[in-house]
mmCIF file of C-alpha atoms in Angstrom:
data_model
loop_
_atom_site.group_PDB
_atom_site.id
_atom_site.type_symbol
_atom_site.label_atom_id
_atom_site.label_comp_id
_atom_site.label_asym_id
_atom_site.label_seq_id
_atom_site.Cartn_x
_atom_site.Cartn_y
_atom_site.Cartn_z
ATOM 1 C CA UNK G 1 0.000 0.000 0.000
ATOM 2 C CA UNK G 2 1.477 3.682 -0.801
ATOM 3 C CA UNK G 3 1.139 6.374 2.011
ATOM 4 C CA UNK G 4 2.476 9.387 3.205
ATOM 5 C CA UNK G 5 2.738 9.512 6.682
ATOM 6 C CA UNK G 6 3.564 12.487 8.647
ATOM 7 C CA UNK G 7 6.281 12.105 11.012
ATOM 8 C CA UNK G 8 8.016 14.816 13.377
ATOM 9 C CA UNK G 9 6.903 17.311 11.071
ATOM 10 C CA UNK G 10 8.295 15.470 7.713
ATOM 11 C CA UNK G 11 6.386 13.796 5.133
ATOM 12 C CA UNK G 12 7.245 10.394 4.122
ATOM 13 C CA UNK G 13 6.254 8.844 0.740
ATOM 14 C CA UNK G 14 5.869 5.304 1.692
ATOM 15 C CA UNK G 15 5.143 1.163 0.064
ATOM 16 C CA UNK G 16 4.217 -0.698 2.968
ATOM 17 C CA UNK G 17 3.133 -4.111 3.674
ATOM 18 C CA UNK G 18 -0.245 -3.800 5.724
ATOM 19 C CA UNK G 19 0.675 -5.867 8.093
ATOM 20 C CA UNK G 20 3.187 -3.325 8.964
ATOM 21 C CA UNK G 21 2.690 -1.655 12.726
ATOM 22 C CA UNK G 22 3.399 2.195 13.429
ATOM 23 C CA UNK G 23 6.045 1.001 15.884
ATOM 24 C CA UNK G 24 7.893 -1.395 13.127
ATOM 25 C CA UNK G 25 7.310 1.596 10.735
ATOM 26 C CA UNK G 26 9.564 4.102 12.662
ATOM 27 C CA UNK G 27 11.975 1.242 14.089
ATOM 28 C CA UNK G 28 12.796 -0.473 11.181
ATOM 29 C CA UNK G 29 12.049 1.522 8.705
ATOM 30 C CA UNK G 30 13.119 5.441 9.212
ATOM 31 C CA UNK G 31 15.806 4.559 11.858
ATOM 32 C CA UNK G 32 14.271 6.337 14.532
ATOM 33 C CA UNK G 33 15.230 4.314 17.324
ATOM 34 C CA UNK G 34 13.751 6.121 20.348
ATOM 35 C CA UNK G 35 10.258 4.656 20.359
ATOM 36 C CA UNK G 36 11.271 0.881 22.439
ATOM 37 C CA UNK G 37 10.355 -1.661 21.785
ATOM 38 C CA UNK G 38 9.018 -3.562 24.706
ATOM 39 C CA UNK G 39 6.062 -6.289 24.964
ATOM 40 C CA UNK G 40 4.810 -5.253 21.337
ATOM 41 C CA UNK G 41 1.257 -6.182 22.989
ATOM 42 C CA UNK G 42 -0.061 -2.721 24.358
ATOM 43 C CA UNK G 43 0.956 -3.742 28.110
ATOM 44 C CA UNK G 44 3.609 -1.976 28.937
ATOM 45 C CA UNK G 45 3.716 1.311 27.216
ATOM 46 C CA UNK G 46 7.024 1.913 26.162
ATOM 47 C CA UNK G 47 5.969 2.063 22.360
ATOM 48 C CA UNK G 48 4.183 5.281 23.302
ATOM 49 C CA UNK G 49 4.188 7.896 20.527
ATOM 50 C CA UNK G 50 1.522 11.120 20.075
ATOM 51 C CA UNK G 51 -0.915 10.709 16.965
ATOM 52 C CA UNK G 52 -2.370 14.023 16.167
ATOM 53 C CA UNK G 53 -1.101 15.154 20.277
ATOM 54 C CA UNK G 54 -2.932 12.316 21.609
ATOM 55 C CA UNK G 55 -0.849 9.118 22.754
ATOM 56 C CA UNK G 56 -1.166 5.905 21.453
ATOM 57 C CA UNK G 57 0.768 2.682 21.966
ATOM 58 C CA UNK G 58 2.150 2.539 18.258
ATOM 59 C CA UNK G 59 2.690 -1.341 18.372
ATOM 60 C CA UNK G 60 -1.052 -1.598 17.811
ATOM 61 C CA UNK G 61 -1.465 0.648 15.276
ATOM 62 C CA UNK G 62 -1.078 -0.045 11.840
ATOM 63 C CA UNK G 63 1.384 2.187 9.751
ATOM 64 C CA UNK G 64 -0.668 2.638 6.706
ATOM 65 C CA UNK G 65 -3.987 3.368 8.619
ATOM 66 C CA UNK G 66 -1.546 6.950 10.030
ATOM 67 C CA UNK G 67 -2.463 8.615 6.788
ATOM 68 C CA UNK G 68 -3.526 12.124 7.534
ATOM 69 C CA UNK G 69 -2.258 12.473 11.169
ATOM 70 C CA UNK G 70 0.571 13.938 12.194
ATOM 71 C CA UNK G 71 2.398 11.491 14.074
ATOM 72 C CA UNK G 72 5.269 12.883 17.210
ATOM 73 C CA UNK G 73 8.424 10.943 18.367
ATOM 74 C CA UNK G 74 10.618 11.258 21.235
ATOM 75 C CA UNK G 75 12.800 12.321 18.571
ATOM 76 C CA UNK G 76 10.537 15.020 17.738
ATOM 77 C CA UNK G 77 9.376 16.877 20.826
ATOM 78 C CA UNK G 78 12.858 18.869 21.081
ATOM 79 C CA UNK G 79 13.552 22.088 19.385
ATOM 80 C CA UNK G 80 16.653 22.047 18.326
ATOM 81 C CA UNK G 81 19.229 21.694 20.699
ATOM 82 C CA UNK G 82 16.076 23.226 23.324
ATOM 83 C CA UNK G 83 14.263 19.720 25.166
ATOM 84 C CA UNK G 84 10.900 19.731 25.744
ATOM 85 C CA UNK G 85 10.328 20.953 29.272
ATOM 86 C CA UNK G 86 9.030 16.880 30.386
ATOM 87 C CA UNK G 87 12.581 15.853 29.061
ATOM 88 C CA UNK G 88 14.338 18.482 30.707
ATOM 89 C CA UNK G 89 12.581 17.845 34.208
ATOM 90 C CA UNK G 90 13.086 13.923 33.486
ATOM 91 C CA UNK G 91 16.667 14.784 33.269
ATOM 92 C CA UNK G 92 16.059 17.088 36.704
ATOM 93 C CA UNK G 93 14.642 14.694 38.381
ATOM 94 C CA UNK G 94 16.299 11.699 37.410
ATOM 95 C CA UNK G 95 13.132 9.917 36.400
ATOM 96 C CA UNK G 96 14.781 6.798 34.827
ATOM 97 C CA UNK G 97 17.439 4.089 35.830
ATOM 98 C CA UNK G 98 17.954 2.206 32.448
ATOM 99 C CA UNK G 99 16.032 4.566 30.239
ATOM 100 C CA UNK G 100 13.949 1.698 28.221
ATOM 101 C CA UNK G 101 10.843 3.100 29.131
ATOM 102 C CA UNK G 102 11.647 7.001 29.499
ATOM 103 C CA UNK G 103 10.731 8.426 25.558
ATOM 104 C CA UNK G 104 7.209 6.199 26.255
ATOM 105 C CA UNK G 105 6.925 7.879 29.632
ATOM 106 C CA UNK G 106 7.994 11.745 28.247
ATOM 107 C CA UNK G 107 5.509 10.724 24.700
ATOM 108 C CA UNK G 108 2.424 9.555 27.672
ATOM 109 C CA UNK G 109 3.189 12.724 29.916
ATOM 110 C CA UNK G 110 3.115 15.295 27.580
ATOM 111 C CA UNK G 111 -0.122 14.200 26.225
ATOM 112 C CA UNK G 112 -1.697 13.395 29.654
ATOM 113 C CA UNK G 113 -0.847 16.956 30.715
ATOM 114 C CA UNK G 114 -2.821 18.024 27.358
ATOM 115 C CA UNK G 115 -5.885 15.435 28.698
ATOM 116 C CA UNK G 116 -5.642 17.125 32.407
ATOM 117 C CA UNK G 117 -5.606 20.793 30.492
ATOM 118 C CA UNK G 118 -8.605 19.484 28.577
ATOM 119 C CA UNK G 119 -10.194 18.256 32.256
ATOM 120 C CA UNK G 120 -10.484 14.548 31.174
ATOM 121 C CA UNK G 121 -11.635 12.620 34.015
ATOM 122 C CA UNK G 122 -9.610 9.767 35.443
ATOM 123 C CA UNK G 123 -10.598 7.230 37.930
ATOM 124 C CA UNK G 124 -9.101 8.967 40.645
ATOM 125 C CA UNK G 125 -11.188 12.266 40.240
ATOM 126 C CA UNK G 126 -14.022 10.828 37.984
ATOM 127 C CA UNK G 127 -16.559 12.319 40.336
ATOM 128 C CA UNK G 128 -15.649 16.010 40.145
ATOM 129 C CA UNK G 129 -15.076 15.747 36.650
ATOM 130 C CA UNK G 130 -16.093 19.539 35.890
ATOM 131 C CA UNK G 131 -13.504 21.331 38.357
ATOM 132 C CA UNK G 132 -10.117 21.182 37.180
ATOM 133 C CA UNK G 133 -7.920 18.652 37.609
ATOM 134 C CA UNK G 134 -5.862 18.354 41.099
ATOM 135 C CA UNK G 135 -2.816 16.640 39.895
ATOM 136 C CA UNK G 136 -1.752 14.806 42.344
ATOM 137 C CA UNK G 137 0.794 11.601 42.902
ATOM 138 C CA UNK G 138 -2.371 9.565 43.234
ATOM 139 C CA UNK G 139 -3.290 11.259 39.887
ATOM 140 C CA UNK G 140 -0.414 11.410 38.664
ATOM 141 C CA UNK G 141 0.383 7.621 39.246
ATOM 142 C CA UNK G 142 -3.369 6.753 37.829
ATOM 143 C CA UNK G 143 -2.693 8.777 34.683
ATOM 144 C CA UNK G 144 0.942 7.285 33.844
ATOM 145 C CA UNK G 145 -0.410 3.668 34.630
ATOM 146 C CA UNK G 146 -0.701 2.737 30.674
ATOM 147 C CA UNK G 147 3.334 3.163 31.207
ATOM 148 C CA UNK G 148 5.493 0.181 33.238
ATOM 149 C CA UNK G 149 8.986 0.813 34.519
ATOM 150 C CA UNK G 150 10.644 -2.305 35.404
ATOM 151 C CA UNK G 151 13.655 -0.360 37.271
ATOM 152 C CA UNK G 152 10.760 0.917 39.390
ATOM 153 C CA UNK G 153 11.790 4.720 38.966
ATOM 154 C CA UNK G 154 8.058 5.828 39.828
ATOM 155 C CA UNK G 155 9.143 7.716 42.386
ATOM 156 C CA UNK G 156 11.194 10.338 40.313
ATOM 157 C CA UNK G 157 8.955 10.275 37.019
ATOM 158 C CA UNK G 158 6.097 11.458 39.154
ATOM 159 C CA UNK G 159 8.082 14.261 40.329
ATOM 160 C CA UNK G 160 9.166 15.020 36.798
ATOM 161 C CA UNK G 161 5.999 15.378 35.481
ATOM 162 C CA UNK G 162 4.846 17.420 38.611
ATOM 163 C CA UNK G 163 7.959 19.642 38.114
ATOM 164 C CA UNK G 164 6.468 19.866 34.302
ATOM 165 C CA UNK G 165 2.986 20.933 35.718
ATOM 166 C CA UNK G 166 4.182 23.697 37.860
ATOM 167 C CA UNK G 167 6.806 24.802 35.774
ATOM 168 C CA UNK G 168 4.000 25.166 32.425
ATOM 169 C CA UNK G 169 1.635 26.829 35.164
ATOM 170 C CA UNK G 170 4.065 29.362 36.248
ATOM 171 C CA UNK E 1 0.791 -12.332 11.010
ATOM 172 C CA UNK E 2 -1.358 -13.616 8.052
ATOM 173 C CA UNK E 3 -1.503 -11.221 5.566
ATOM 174 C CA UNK E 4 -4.537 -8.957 4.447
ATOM 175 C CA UNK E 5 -5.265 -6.489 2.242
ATOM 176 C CA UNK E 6 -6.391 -3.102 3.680
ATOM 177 C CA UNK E 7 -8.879 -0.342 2.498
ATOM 178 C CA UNK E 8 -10.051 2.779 3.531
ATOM 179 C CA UNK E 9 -13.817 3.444 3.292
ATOM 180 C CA UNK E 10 -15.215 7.100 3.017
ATOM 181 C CA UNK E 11 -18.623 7.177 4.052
ATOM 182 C CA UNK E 12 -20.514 4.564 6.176
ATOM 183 C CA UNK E 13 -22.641 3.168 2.946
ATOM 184 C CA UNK E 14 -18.794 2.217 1.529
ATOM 185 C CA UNK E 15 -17.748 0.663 5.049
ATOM 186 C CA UNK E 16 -20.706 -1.891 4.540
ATOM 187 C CA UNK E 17 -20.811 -2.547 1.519
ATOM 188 C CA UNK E 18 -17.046 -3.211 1.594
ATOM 189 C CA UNK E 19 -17.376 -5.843 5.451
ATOM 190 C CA UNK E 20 -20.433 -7.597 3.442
ATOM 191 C CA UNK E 21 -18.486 -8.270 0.392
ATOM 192 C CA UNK E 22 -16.076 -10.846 2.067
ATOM 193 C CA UNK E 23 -17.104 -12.662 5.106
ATOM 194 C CA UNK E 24 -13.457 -12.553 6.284
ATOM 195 C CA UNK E 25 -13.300 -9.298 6.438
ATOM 196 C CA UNK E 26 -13.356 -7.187 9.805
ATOM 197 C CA UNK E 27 -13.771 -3.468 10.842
ATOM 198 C CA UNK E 28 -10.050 -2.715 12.519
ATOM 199 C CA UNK E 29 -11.186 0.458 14.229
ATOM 200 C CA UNK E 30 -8.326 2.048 16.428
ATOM 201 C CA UNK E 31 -6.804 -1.353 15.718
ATOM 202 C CA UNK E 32 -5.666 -2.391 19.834
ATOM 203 C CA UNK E 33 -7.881 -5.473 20.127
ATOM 204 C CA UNK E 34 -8.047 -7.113 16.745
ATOM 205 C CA UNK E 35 -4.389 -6.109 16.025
ATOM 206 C CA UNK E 36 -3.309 -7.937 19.034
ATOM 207 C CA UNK E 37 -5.289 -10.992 18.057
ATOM 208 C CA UNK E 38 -3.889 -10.927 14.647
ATOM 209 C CA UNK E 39 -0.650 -10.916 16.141
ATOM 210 C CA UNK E 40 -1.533 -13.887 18.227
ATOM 211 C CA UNK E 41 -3.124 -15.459 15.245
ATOM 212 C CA UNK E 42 -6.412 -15.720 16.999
ATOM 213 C CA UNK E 43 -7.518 -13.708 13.941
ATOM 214 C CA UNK E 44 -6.562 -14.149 10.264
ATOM 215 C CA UNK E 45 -9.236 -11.590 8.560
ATOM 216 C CA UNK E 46 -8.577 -11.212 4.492
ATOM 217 C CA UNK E 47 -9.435 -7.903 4.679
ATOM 218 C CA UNK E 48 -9.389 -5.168 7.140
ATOM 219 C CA UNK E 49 -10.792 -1.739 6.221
#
């Protein structure tokens, strides 16, 4: 099948097989190495990329179905030689041991700060769904839970993405 | 995975008419469940759309 996917801001003519996932796609295909690789079964999260802002585990998405969206990489949420402000706090707050899981944790965070902006409910504050969003560890940790870290570095990715929050609402 | 051919349907009238052409065909949607499956080989549809 013949596509042009969006990626990082750069169109890519493509011929794909349609068997073909998202996650293969940018792997295997364009080289960009920073989406993992992980249980390629949409458990643990650490295929996370952002389709049209929103995230999505790309290892169960089909590449040729991304037609028309504008699909975002770890490798794409830096300016430049400027990080994003979740990698910079990641790299603050030391929110990683081995790093497998961190560009699926920075991809999940950005967007779930875009979902608490937006004053998506979660299960931890599904009952005051109108006011906006307190985000708390609890939330925080209930949010993030799509994404596993096997080093266990919870601890320091929730205060990187709280150090995001307050930083973006200064 | 077994392999498939894909389509795209624009409007809903194209969507059916395309599933009731081929019984082996199936509606992938945002693609997490039956994408798994396929993996898995629980499903082997001809044609997803």
């Amino acid at each position: 099948v013949r596509c042009t996917l969006n990626i990082n801001g750069t169109d890519h003519p493509l011929l794909l097989d349609p068997r073909v996932t998202l996650l293969d796609l940018l792997r295997e295909h364009l080289k960009l190495s920073g989406t993992k690789k992980g249980c390629d079964h949409g458990q643990c999260g650490a295929c996370t990329v952002l389709m049209d802002g929103k995230r999505f585990n790309s290892c169960l998405a089909l590449a040729v179905v991304q037609q028309g969206r504008r699909i975002t990489t770890i490798e794409g949420l830096a300016t430049g030689e400027q990080l994003h402000p979740m990698q910079a706090a990641f790299l603050e707050q030391d929110g990683f041991q081995c790093g497998y899981c961190t560009p699926g944790q920075i991809c999940s965070a950005v967007a779930m700060l875009d979902e608490v902006r937006a004053g998506s409910p979660s299960f931890v504050t599904a009952v005051k769904a109108q006011q906006p969003v307190d985000l708390s560890e609890h939330e925080i940790r209930e949010r993030m839970s799509g994404n596993l870290c096997r080093c266990g570095a919870y601890p320091n990715i929730v205060r990187a993405v709280q150090q995001a929050w307050r930083k973006e609402k200064a | 995975m077994r392999p498939f051919t894909y389509s795209r349907a624009s409007t809903v009238d194209e969507a059916i008419r395309m599933i009731s052409q081929d019984q082996q065909a199936k509606f992938l949607g945002g693609g997490t469940n039956l994408i798994d499956l396929m993996k898995m080989g629980v499903e082997a549809p001809r044609h997803v759309g």
